[in-house]
Structure formats: structure tokens, C-alpha cells
């Protein structure tokens, strides 16, 4: 006979009894006109005991694929059928979300440089602190859903602690389980949730679900599958995860720069495995004449490129993930 969960799930004033789902808001502060600053939160407390998973989206206000993933997961998950609990934050950076930009217009700060936050800091730091202290510390695993802003890029997962970190192996396992097929294993900037949570022993990953204006269905579907893989692998729900037998891992990015200014005509596509010196793009002048053939500076995966097909001398036309290894 399966054990029954007897523990309430509590975040701030929100409470979910075993076998229930609760939706509401965590109050963070006040805007100049007296409007409360509130972060939406969903608590799902399973009937059976188990681990806790924290999921957040829209840490950057223009990265919307994550909230579509959250909506689909919420549609699919039944509290009666899960073991353990889920804490889900559909919109973290509420200020930047309303402004449709990465940085908060209130304090000009990027939320994913603020964790674990400060109780007496800027508005973004206070949001990060409230979430970290009241929600994230309860988790056994964290998923911080991102995308590459509006810049086209591959779907990938990032591990943001160095290989000597005490939580590196567990984070890399979590990235493999997410199963998107491409992993960046590189220590990230300070203030990322994918660094701050592992520092207190919570394995965390940073899926980057493509890059687009608005929503991209292909990337969203990969994100949904990735979250379900995690839920199945770590026994939150029944089922067998669909994890690729072999996934590509890179440790850094190499920038591809143009010497000439003009218009970019790509000869390769995202996800292509490139050889060093392989032609990547032609640069054509305003009259359509080829003025440069840009070649790959290294062997690797064509990872991302700017959204607009024009460039000045010395401008970026893409990035390569390198060196390639397999997990």
C-alpha cells in the first residue's frame, strides 16, 4: 500500500494540502501608485510523499516560451497522481514581462544576475530573495526555463556550475535527463539561479528553449517533454522518460565575426556540425555583390545567430559551441 502524504506545502500565505493544487500570488512590494508587486505561484502537493521540484519561467521578460511550457505542464498534472510536490512560478520578472524586455524597467537589472537576492536590495533582488527563501529552498531540484531572447538559437540545456563544484555531477545528470540533446556545460555569471541553488545543494538547470519573438511551438514542445522526463525520472509521476542515448556537450562559445559590412547569406544552418575553416556565410554589399566568405573559426556546432541579416565590419554573425563531446 502506498504511503499518503501528510505534509502541507506552504509558500508565503499560499498553502496546498496533500492532493490539492493552489494558485495565488506572493506579495513583494508596492509600485509608486500603490499597486502591489505580486509574483504568481502555483503549488501542487501530491497525494503521495516524495521530492519537491521548483520550476520558474520568464526570469527575462521577453523569454516567453517557458510560460507556455508551464501552462501545458499545469494542464497535464493531477495532484492525485503525483508523488511529492511542485512549486511553479509562471512569471518571475513581472516588471520586465510587462515591458517585454530582458531587463527590469524599475531598476535596470537582469533578474538572472540577482539570485539568491537581497531582502534590502533593488526590486529585482527583492523578488529573487523572496522566491529563494520562501520557495526555492524547499526544492530538491530546480528548472529555470529560458530562451535566447529573440535571437535564433538551438534548443539546449545549460549547467552553470564548474566541474569542481559539489553539485556539478547532479546538475549534469539533471541536464541529461531533461533530454533535449544539446548541453552547455560552462560556469555562468554570478547571480544565476543555476549557480545560487546548487551552492546550497539543489541541482539546477537552465534550459534555453530556442529564441524567437513570442512563442515557438517546436521549442515549447521540447520543453514540455523535458519537464515530463524530469518528472518521470525522479519518480514524481509514472512513466518512462524519453532520453536520447547520446547527447552533445560543449564547454564554450566561439564568436563568428565579419570583416566586411553588408548583408549575411548563410550557407549553414543551426545545429550543423562545422569543421574548422568551413564556409558559413557570404557577406554581400548593398548592390548584392559578394565581398567576403566567412569561415568557421573552429570545429563545433552552429549554435546561434543574430535575428537580422545585416552586419557592420567586426560584427557578430553567429556563435559556435565547442569543443564537442558526448554524454
mmCIF file of C-alpha atoms in Angstrom:
data_model
loop_
_atom_site.group_PDB
_atom_site.id
_atom_site.type_symbol
_atom_site.label_atom_id
_atom_site.label_comp_id
_atom_site.label_asym_id
_atom_site.label_seq_id
_atom_site.Cartn_x
_atom_site.Cartn_y
_atom_site.Cartn_z
ATOM 1 C CA UNK A 1 0.000 0.000 0.000
ATOM 2 C CA UNK A 2 1.387 3.420 -0.967
ATOM 3 C CA UNK A 3 2.096 5.894 1.818
ATOM 4 C CA UNK A 4 -0.077 9.004 1.976
ATOM 5 C CA UNK A 5 1.468 12.466 2.071
ATOM 6 C CA UNK A 6 0.723 14.216 5.364
ATOM 7 C CA UNK A 7 2.617 17.468 4.824
ATOM 8 C CA UNK A 8 1.210 20.820 3.770
ATOM 9 C CA UNK A 9 3.071 22.737 1.071
ATOM 10 C CA UNK A 10 3.439 26.396 2.045
ATOM 11 C CA UNK A 11 4.933 29.386 0.222
ATOM 12 C CA UNK A 12 4.199 32.705 1.886
ATOM 13 C CA UNK A 13 0.459 32.835 2.555
ATOM 14 C CA UNK A 14 -0.275 30.096 -0.015
ATOM 15 C CA UNK A 15 -0.981 26.609 1.287
ATOM 16 C CA UNK A 16 -1.674 23.377 -0.595
ATOM 17 C CA UNK A 17 -2.977 20.401 1.347
ATOM 18 C CA UNK A 18 -1.939 16.912 0.185
ATOM 19 C CA UNK A 19 -3.676 16.014 -3.078
ATOM 20 C CA UNK A 20 -4.532 19.618 -3.949
ATOM 21 C CA UNK A 21 -3.430 22.489 -6.175
ATOM 22 C CA UNK A 22 -3.359 26.120 -5.033
ATOM 23 C CA UNK A 23 -2.886 29.214 -7.182
ATOM 24 C CA UNK A 24 -2.166 32.718 -5.971
ATOM 25 C CA UNK A 25 0.452 35.416 -5.608
ATOM 26 C CA UNK A 26 3.469 36.205 -3.459
ATOM 27 C CA UNK A 27 3.498 39.886 -2.493
ATOM 28 C CA UNK A 28 6.903 41.510 -2.962
ATOM 29 C CA UNK A 29 6.419 45.273 -2.690
ATOM 30 C CA UNK A 30 4.497 48.294 -3.922
ATOM 31 C CA UNK A 31 4.621 50.400 -7.102
ATOM 32 C CA UNK A 32 4.574 54.228 -6.923
ATOM 33 C CA UNK A 33 0.796 54.391 -7.403
ATOM 34 C CA UNK A 34 0.159 51.898 -4.617
ATOM 35 C CA UNK A 35 -0.318 48.865 -6.888
ATOM 36 C CA UNK A 36 1.080 45.722 -5.205
ATOM 37 C CA UNK A 37 4.043 43.954 -6.826
ATOM 38 C CA UNK A 38 2.907 40.330 -6.931
ATOM 39 C CA UNK A 39 4.524 37.201 -8.356
ATOM 40 C CA UNK A 40 2.135 34.410 -9.471
ATOM 41 C CA UNK A 41 2.740 30.984 -7.938
ATOM 42 C CA UNK A 42 1.168 27.542 -8.298
ATOM 43 C CA UNK A 43 1.557 24.887 -5.609
ATOM 44 C CA UNK A 44 0.827 21.256 -6.436
ATOM 45 C CA UNK A 45 1.027 18.934 -3.438
ATOM 46 C CA UNK A 46 0.765 15.280 -4.384
ATOM 47 C CA UNK A 47 -1.244 12.679 -2.517
ATOM 48 C CA UNK A 48 1.882 10.571 -2.079
ATOM 49 C CA UNK A 49 5.105 11.817 -0.416
ATOM 50 C CA UNK A 50 8.201 12.443 -2.474
ATOM 51 C CA UNK A 51 10.691 15.038 -3.670
ATOM 52 C CA UNK A 52 9.990 18.695 -4.473
ATOM 53 C CA UNK A 53 10.589 20.330 -7.865
ATOM 54 C CA UNK A 54 10.742 24.095 -8.394
ATOM 55 C CA UNK A 55 10.062 25.433 -11.908
ATOM 56 C CA UNK A 56 10.209 29.073 -12.935
ATOM 57 C CA UNK A 57 9.719 30.943 -16.211
ATOM 58 C CA UNK A 58 10.187 34.477 -17.532
ATOM 59 C CA UNK A 59 13.178 35.426 -15.441
ATOM 60 C CA UNK A 60 13.900 37.555 -18.516
ATOM 61 C CA UNK A 61 10.762 39.431 -19.525
ATOM 62 C CA UNK A 62 10.972 38.763 -23.274
ATOM 63 C CA UNK A 63 11.566 34.998 -22.985
ATOM 64 C CA UNK A 64 8.040 33.660 -23.294
ATOM 65 C CA UNK A 65 8.461 30.024 -24.381
ATOM 66 C CA UNK A 66 8.823 28.988 -20.739
ATOM 67 C CA UNK A 67 5.373 30.145 -19.674
ATOM 68 C CA UNK A 68 3.792 28.107 -22.469
ATOM 69 C CA UNK A 69 5.688 25.079 -21.130
ATOM 70 C CA UNK A 70 4.342 25.835 -17.647
ATOM 71 C CA UNK A 71 0.771 26.129 -18.943
ATOM 72 C CA UNK A 72 0.989 22.743 -20.642
ATOM 73 C CA UNK A 73 2.501 21.057 -17.585
ATOM 74 C CA UNK A 74 -0.230 22.512 -15.381
ATOM 75 C CA UNK A 75 -2.830 21.179 -17.806
ATOM 76 C CA UNK A 76 -1.332 17.687 -17.677
ATOM 77 C CA UNK A 77 -0.507 17.230 -13.988
ATOM 78 C CA UNK A 78 -3.084 15.962 -11.498
ATOM 79 C CA UNK A 79 -2.277 16.306 -7.756
ATOM 80 C CA UNK A 80 -3.899 12.920 -7.152
ATOM 81 C CA UNK A 81 -1.375 11.253 -9.445
ATOM 82 C CA UNK A 82 1.952 12.725 -8.349
ATOM 83 C CA UNK A 83 4.359 11.835 -5.573
ATOM 84 C CA UNK A 84 5.940 14.835 -3.927
ATOM 85 C CA UNK A 85 5.308 18.464 -4.784
ATOM 86 C CA UNK A 86 5.753 21.099 -7.460
ATOM 87 C CA UNK A 87 6.314 24.820 -6.896
ATOM 88 C CA UNK A 88 5.783 26.659 -10.177
ATOM 89 C CA UNK A 89 6.320 30.364 -10.874
ATOM 90 C CA UNK A 90 4.924 31.262 -14.339
ATOM 91 C CA UNK A 91 6.312 34.829 -14.359
ATOM 92 C CA UNK A 92 9.321 35.720 -12.206
ATOM 93 C CA UNK A 93 10.352 39.102 -13.600
ATOM 94 C CA UNK A 94 6.966 40.799 -13.533
ATOM 95 C CA UNK A 95 8.381 44.275 -14.290
ATOM 96 C CA UNK A 96 10.345 43.168 -17.364
ATOM 97 C CA UNK A 97 7.467 40.977 -18.531
ATOM 98 C CA UNK A 98 5.113 43.961 -18.763
ATOM 99 C CA UNK A 99 7.808 45.932 -20.597
ATOM 100 C CA UNK A 100 8.520 42.979 -22.965
ATOM 101 C CA UNK A 101 12.267 43.224 -22.346
ATOM 102 C CA UNK A 102 15.026 41.305 -20.550
ATOM 103 C CA UNK A 103 15.916 43.970 -18.001
ATOM 104 C CA UNK A 104 13.562 45.318 -15.353
ATOM 105 C CA UNK A 105 12.489 48.896 -16.166
ATOM 106 C CA UNK A 106 12.227 49.554 -12.416
ATOM 107 C CA UNK A 107 15.900 49.013 -11.531
ATOM 108 C CA UNK A 108 17.544 48.240 -14.918
ATOM 109 C CA UNK A 109 18.661 44.866 -13.586
ATOM 110 C CA UNK A 110 18.623 41.439 -15.235
ATOM 111 C CA UNK A 111 16.824 39.111 -12.828
ATOM 112 C CA UNK A 112 19.067 36.138 -13.602
ATOM 113 C CA UNK A 113 22.011 38.033 -12.130
ATOM 114 C CA UNK A 114 20.241 38.617 -8.802
ATOM 115 C CA UNK A 115 19.964 35.231 -7.077
ATOM 116 C CA UNK A 116 19.896 34.475 -4.180
ATOM 117 C CA UNK A 117 18.817 38.094 -3.895
ATOM 118 C CA UNK A 118 18.767 40.587 -1.035
ATOM 119 C CA UNK A 119 15.927 41.491 1.267
ATOM 120 C CA UNK A 120 17.100 45.130 1.278
ATOM 121 C CA UNK A 121 18.204 45.282 -2.371
ATOM 122 C CA UNK A 122 16.702 46.584 -5.610
ATOM 123 C CA UNK A 123 13.252 45.479 -6.697
ATOM 124 C CA UNK A 124 14.670 42.580 -8.753
ATOM 125 C CA UNK A 125 16.932 41.494 -5.888
ATOM 126 C CA UNK A 126 13.956 41.530 -3.529
ATOM 127 C CA UNK A 127 11.881 39.355 -5.854
ATOM 128 C CA UNK A 128 14.797 36.926 -6.177
ATOM 129 C CA UNK A 129 15.293 36.886 -2.407
ATOM 130 C CA UNK A 130 11.623 36.240 -1.613
ATOM 131 C CA UNK A 131 11.463 33.365 -4.098
ATOM 132 C CA UNK A 132 14.775 31.925 -2.961
ATOM 133 C CA UNK A 133 13.976 31.989 0.746
ATOM 134 C CA UNK A 134 10.287 31.040 0.628
ATOM 135 C CA UNK A 135 10.128 28.656 -2.343
ATOM 136 C CA UNK A 136 13.446 27.540 -3.818
ATOM 137 C CA UNK A 137 14.985 26.401 -0.524
ATOM 138 C CA UNK A 138 12.191 23.826 -0.260
ATOM 139 C CA UNK A 139 13.136 22.176 -3.556
ATOM 140 C CA UNK A 140 15.188 19.076 -4.269
ATOM 141 C CA UNK A 141 15.597 20.081 -7.947
ATOM 142 C CA UNK A 142 15.155 23.323 -9.903
ATOM 143 C CA UNK A 143 14.387 24.079 -13.540
ATOM 144 C CA UNK A 144 14.817 27.694 -14.681
ATOM 145 C CA UNK A 145 13.159 27.946 -18.104
ATOM 146 C CA UNK A 146 14.818 30.402 -20.509
ATOM 147 C CA UNK A 147 15.308 31.059 -24.205
ATOM 148 C CA UNK A 148 17.857 33.074 -26.171
ATOM 149 C CA UNK A 149 15.711 36.204 -26.130
ATOM 150 C CA UNK A 150 14.607 36.882 -29.693
ATOM 151 C CA UNK A 151 17.912 35.652 -31.173
ATOM 152 C CA UNK A 152 17.583 32.384 -33.133
ATOM 153 C CA UNK A 153 19.460 29.582 -31.382
ATOM 154 C CA UNK A 154 19.292 25.859 -30.878
ATOM 155 C CA UNK A 155 17.284 24.246 -28.086
ATOM 156 C CA UNK A 156 19.723 23.342 -25.316
ATOM 157 C CA UNK A 157 20.210 22.954 -21.565
ATOM 158 C CA UNK A 158 22.838 24.785 -19.525
ATOM 159 C CA UNK A 159 24.767 23.615 -16.486
ATOM 160 C CA UNK A 160 26.142 26.764 -14.876
ATOM 161 C CA UNK A 161 28.478 25.447 -12.165
ATOM 162 C CA UNK A 162 32.091 24.425 -12.777
ATOM 163 C CA UNK A 163 33.158 20.804 -12.918
ATOM 164 C CA UNK A 164 34.755 21.025 -9.453
ATOM 165 C CA UNK A 165 31.514 22.205 -7.853
ATOM 166 C CA UNK A 166 29.987 19.787 -5.324
ATOM 167 C CA UNK A 167 26.721 19.762 -7.298
ATOM 168 C CA UNK A 168 28.172 19.585 -10.824
ATOM 169 C CA UNK A 169 27.577 15.871 -11.380
ATOM 170 C CA UNK A 170 23.967 16.099 -10.165
ATOM 171 C CA UNK A 171 23.323 19.165 -12.364
ATOM 172 C CA UNK A 172 24.802 17.408 -15.392
ATOM 173 C CA UNK A 173 22.608 14.368 -14.688
ATOM 174 C CA UNK A 174 19.556 16.626 -14.475
ATOM 175 C CA UNK A 175 20.524 18.191 -17.831
ATOM 176 C CA UNK A 176 20.911 14.756 -19.398
ATOM 177 C CA UNK A 177 17.532 13.664 -18.038
ATOM 178 C CA UNK A 178 15.842 16.761 -19.486
ATOM 179 C CA UNK A 179 16.912 15.126 -22.741
ATOM 180 C CA UNK A 180 16.926 17.971 -25.235
ATOM 181 C CA UNK A 181 20.073 16.608 -26.915
ATOM 182 C CA UNK A 182 22.447 19.592 -26.532
ATOM 183 C CA UNK A 183 24.125 20.732 -23.311
ATOM 184 C CA UNK A 184 26.338 23.717 -22.491
ATOM 185 C CA UNK A 185 28.482 22.718 -19.514
ATOM 186 C CA UNK A 186 30.065 26.027 -18.522
ATOM 187 C CA UNK A 187 30.218 28.012 -15.294
ATOM 188 C CA UNK A 188 27.946 31.027 -15.724
ATOM 189 C CA UNK A 189 27.891 34.585 -14.383
ATOM 190 C CA UNK A 190 27.306 35.217 -10.704
ATOM 191 C CA UNK A 191 23.693 35.697 -9.698
ATOM 192 C CA UNK A 192 22.188 32.995 -11.888
ATOM 193 C CA UNK A 193 19.694 30.707 -10.190
ATOM 194 C CA UNK A 194 21.551 27.787 -11.800
ATOM 195 C CA UNK A 195 24.549 28.787 -9.659
ATOM 196 C CA UNK A 196 22.868 30.004 -6.483
ATOM 197 C CA UNK A 197 20.666 26.940 -5.911
ATOM 198 C CA UNK A 198 23.486 24.392 -6.459
ATOM 199 C CA UNK A 199 25.547 26.392 -3.951
ATOM 200 C CA UNK A 200 23.072 25.218 -1.287
ATOM 201 C CA UNK A 201 22.948 21.685 -2.688
ATOM 202 C CA UNK A 202 19.984 21.874 -5.080
ATOM 203 C CA UNK A 203 20.721 20.546 -8.603
ATOM 204 C CA UNK A 204 19.523 23.148 -11.109
ATOM 205 C CA UNK A 205 19.458 23.503 -14.885
ATOM 206 C CA UNK A 206 18.822 26.377 -17.237
ATOM 207 C CA UNK A 207 17.054 25.113 -20.400
ATOM 208 C CA UNK A 208 17.385 27.606 -23.268
ATOM 209 C CA UNK A 209 14.361 26.879 -25.446
ATOM 210 C CA UNK A 210 15.346 28.422 -28.769
ATOM 211 C CA UNK A 211 14.980 32.122 -29.437
ATOM 212 C CA UNK A 212 12.066 33.926 -31.021
ATOM 213 C CA UNK A 213 9.606 36.790 -30.861
ATOM 214 C CA UNK A 214 6.581 35.438 -28.987
ATOM 215 C CA UNK A 215 6.205 31.657 -28.850
ATOM 216 C CA UNK A 216 7.863 28.886 -30.854
ATOM 217 C CA UNK A 217 5.865 25.649 -30.875
ATOM 218 C CA UNK A 218 8.820 23.359 -31.589
ATOM 219 C CA UNK A 219 10.862 24.722 -28.693
ATOM 220 C CA UNK A 220 7.862 24.699 -26.366
ATOM 221 C CA UNK A 221 7.152 21.048 -27.151
ATOM 222 C CA UNK A 222 10.777 20.154 -26.381
ATOM 223 C CA UNK A 223 10.482 21.998 -23.088
ATOM 224 C CA UNK A 224 7.304 20.138 -22.140
ATOM 225 C CA UNK A 225 8.918 16.810 -22.985
ATOM 226 C CA UNK A 226 11.980 17.796 -20.947
ATOM 227 C CA UNK A 227 9.956 18.631 -17.833
ATOM 228 C CA UNK A 228 7.989 15.387 -18.191
ATOM 229 C CA UNK A 229 11.287 13.494 -18.487
ATOM 230 C CA UNK A 230 12.407 15.014 -15.193
ATOM 231 C CA UNK A 231 9.094 14.234 -13.502
ATOM 232 C CA UNK A 232 9.253 10.619 -14.673
ATOM 233 C CA UNK A 233 12.950 10.003 -13.974
ATOM 234 C CA UNK A 234 12.763 11.361 -10.431
ATOM 235 C CA UNK A 235 9.510 9.460 -9.716
ATOM 236 C CA UNK A 236 7.118 12.395 -9.400
ATOM 237 C CA UNK A 237 4.860 10.685 -11.936
ATOM 238 C CA UNK A 238 4.689 7.255 -13.502
ATOM 239 C CA UNK A 239 6.175 6.568 -16.903
ATOM 240 C CA UNK A 240 9.480 6.063 -18.660
ATOM 241 C CA UNK A 241 11.411 9.187 -19.709
ATOM 242 C CA UNK A 242 12.464 9.543 -23.347
ATOM 243 C CA UNK A 243 16.160 10.373 -23.027
ATOM 244 C CA UNK A 244 18.484 10.260 -26.073
ATOM 245 C CA UNK A 245 21.201 7.592 -25.888
ATOM 246 C CA UNK A 246 23.825 10.191 -26.838
ATOM 247 C CA UNK A 247 23.763 13.948 -26.272
ATOM 248 C CA UNK A 248 26.209 16.617 -27.443
ATOM 249 C CA UNK A 249 28.051 18.616 -24.790
ATOM 250 C CA UNK A 250 30.085 21.787 -25.380
ATOM 251 C CA UNK A 251 32.010 23.915 -22.898
ATOM 252 C CA UNK A 252 32.267 27.329 -24.542
ATOM 253 C CA UNK A 253 31.180 29.558 -27.416
ATOM 254 C CA UNK A 254 33.391 30.974 -30.151
ATOM 255 C CA UNK A 255 32.133 34.095 -31.913
ATOM 256 C CA UNK A 256 31.976 34.305 -35.708
ATOM 257 C CA UNK A 257 32.822 37.833 -36.870
ATOM 258 C CA UNK A 258 32.591 39.519 -40.262
ATOM 259 C CA UNK A 259 35.413 41.635 -41.633
ATOM 260 C CA UNK A 260 33.190 43.358 -44.187
ATOM 261 C CA UNK A 261 29.938 45.183 -43.668
ATOM 262 C CA UNK A 262 26.891 44.134 -45.620
ATOM 263 C CA UNK A 263 24.146 41.530 -45.734
ATOM 264 C CA UNK A 264 24.540 37.969 -44.437
ATOM 265 C CA UNK A 265 23.595 34.965 -46.577
ATOM 266 C CA UNK A 266 24.089 31.839 -44.501
ATOM 267 C CA UNK A 267 25.440 28.661 -46.103
ATOM 268 C CA UNK A 268 24.871 26.578 -42.967
ATOM 269 C CA UNK A 269 22.001 26.084 -40.522
ATOM 270 C CA UNK A 270 21.677 25.990 -36.771
ATOM 271 C CA UNK A 271 22.540 22.533 -35.377
ATOM 272 C CA UNK A 272 25.020 21.895 -38.234
ATOM 273 C CA UNK A 273 28.304 20.344 -37.108
ATOM 274 C CA UNK A 274 31.022 22.518 -38.633
ATOM 275 C CA UNK A 275 34.627 21.866 -39.482
ATOM 276 C CA UNK A 276 37.287 24.492 -38.916
ATOM 277 C CA UNK A 277 37.564 26.835 -41.926
ATOM 278 C CA UNK A 278 34.262 25.614 -43.359
ATOM 279 C CA UNK A 279 32.365 28.411 -45.194
ATOM 280 C CA UNK A 280 29.498 29.628 -43.003
ATOM 281 C CA UNK A 281 28.161 32.665 -44.819
ATOM 282 C CA UNK A 282 28.639 35.124 -47.645
ATOM 283 C CA UNK A 283 28.642 38.852 -46.987
ATOM 284 C CA UNK A 284 27.115 40.804 -49.864
ATOM 285 C CA UNK A 285 27.270 44.555 -50.274
ATOM 286 C CA UNK A 286 24.275 46.823 -50.777
ATOM 287 C CA UNK A 287 24.388 46.029 -54.515
ATOM 288 C CA UNK A 288 24.280 42.270 -53.910
ATOM 289 C CA UNK A 289 27.922 41.562 -54.737
ATOM 290 C CA UNK A 290 29.838 39.021 -52.603
ATOM 291 C CA UNK A 291 32.544 40.879 -50.687
ATOM 292 C CA UNK A 292 33.541 38.187 -48.185
ATOM 293 C CA UNK A 293 33.166 34.485 -47.440
ATOM 294 C CA UNK A 294 33.104 33.982 -43.659
ATOM 295 C CA UNK A 295 34.605 30.704 -42.450
ATOM 296 C CA UNK A 296 34.213 28.819 -39.209
ATOM 297 C CA UNK A 297 36.952 29.758 -36.710
ATOM 298 C CA UNK A 298 36.720 26.342 -35.027
ATOM 299 C CA UNK A 299 35.165 22.898 -35.180
ATOM 300 C CA UNK A 300 31.828 22.801 -33.385
ATOM 301 C CA UNK A 301 28.046 23.179 -33.534
ATOM 302 C CA UNK A 302 26.420 26.205 -35.170
ATOM 303 C CA UNK A 303 24.647 27.354 -32.013
ATOM 304 C CA UNK A 304 23.085 30.774 -32.624
ATOM 305 C CA UNK A 305 22.998 33.818 -34.899
ATOM 306 C CA UNK A 306 21.525 37.341 -34.782
ATOM 307 C CA UNK A 307 17.919 37.881 -35.797
ATOM 308 C CA UNK A 308 18.685 40.449 -38.511
ATOM 309 C CA UNK A 309 20.710 39.544 -41.639
ATOM 310 C CA UNK A 310 22.936 42.614 -41.781
ATOM 311 C CA UNK A 311 26.298 43.293 -40.226
ATOM 312 C CA UNK A 312 28.948 46.008 -39.858
ATOM 313 C CA UNK A 313 32.688 45.314 -40.059
ATOM 314 C CA UNK A 314 33.661 43.349 -36.965
ATOM 315 C CA UNK A 315 30.044 42.449 -36.275
ATOM 316 C CA UNK A 316 28.777 39.140 -34.927
ATOM 317 C CA UNK A 317 27.119 36.754 -37.359
ATOM 318 C CA UNK A 318 26.912 33.725 -35.111
ATOM 319 C CA UNK A 319 28.365 31.557 -32.361
ATOM 320 C CA UNK A 320 29.808 28.056 -32.392
ATOM 321 C CA UNK A 321 29.566 25.656 -29.464
ATOM 322 C CA UNK A 322 32.876 23.855 -28.951
ATOM 323 C CA UNK A 323 34.660 21.518 -28.247
ATOM 324 C CA UNK A 324 32.234 18.691 -28.921
ATOM 325 C CA UNK A 325 31.989 15.757 -26.507
ATOM 326 C CA UNK A 326 29.204 13.280 -25.839
ATOM 327 C CA UNK A 327 27.203 12.334 -22.766
#
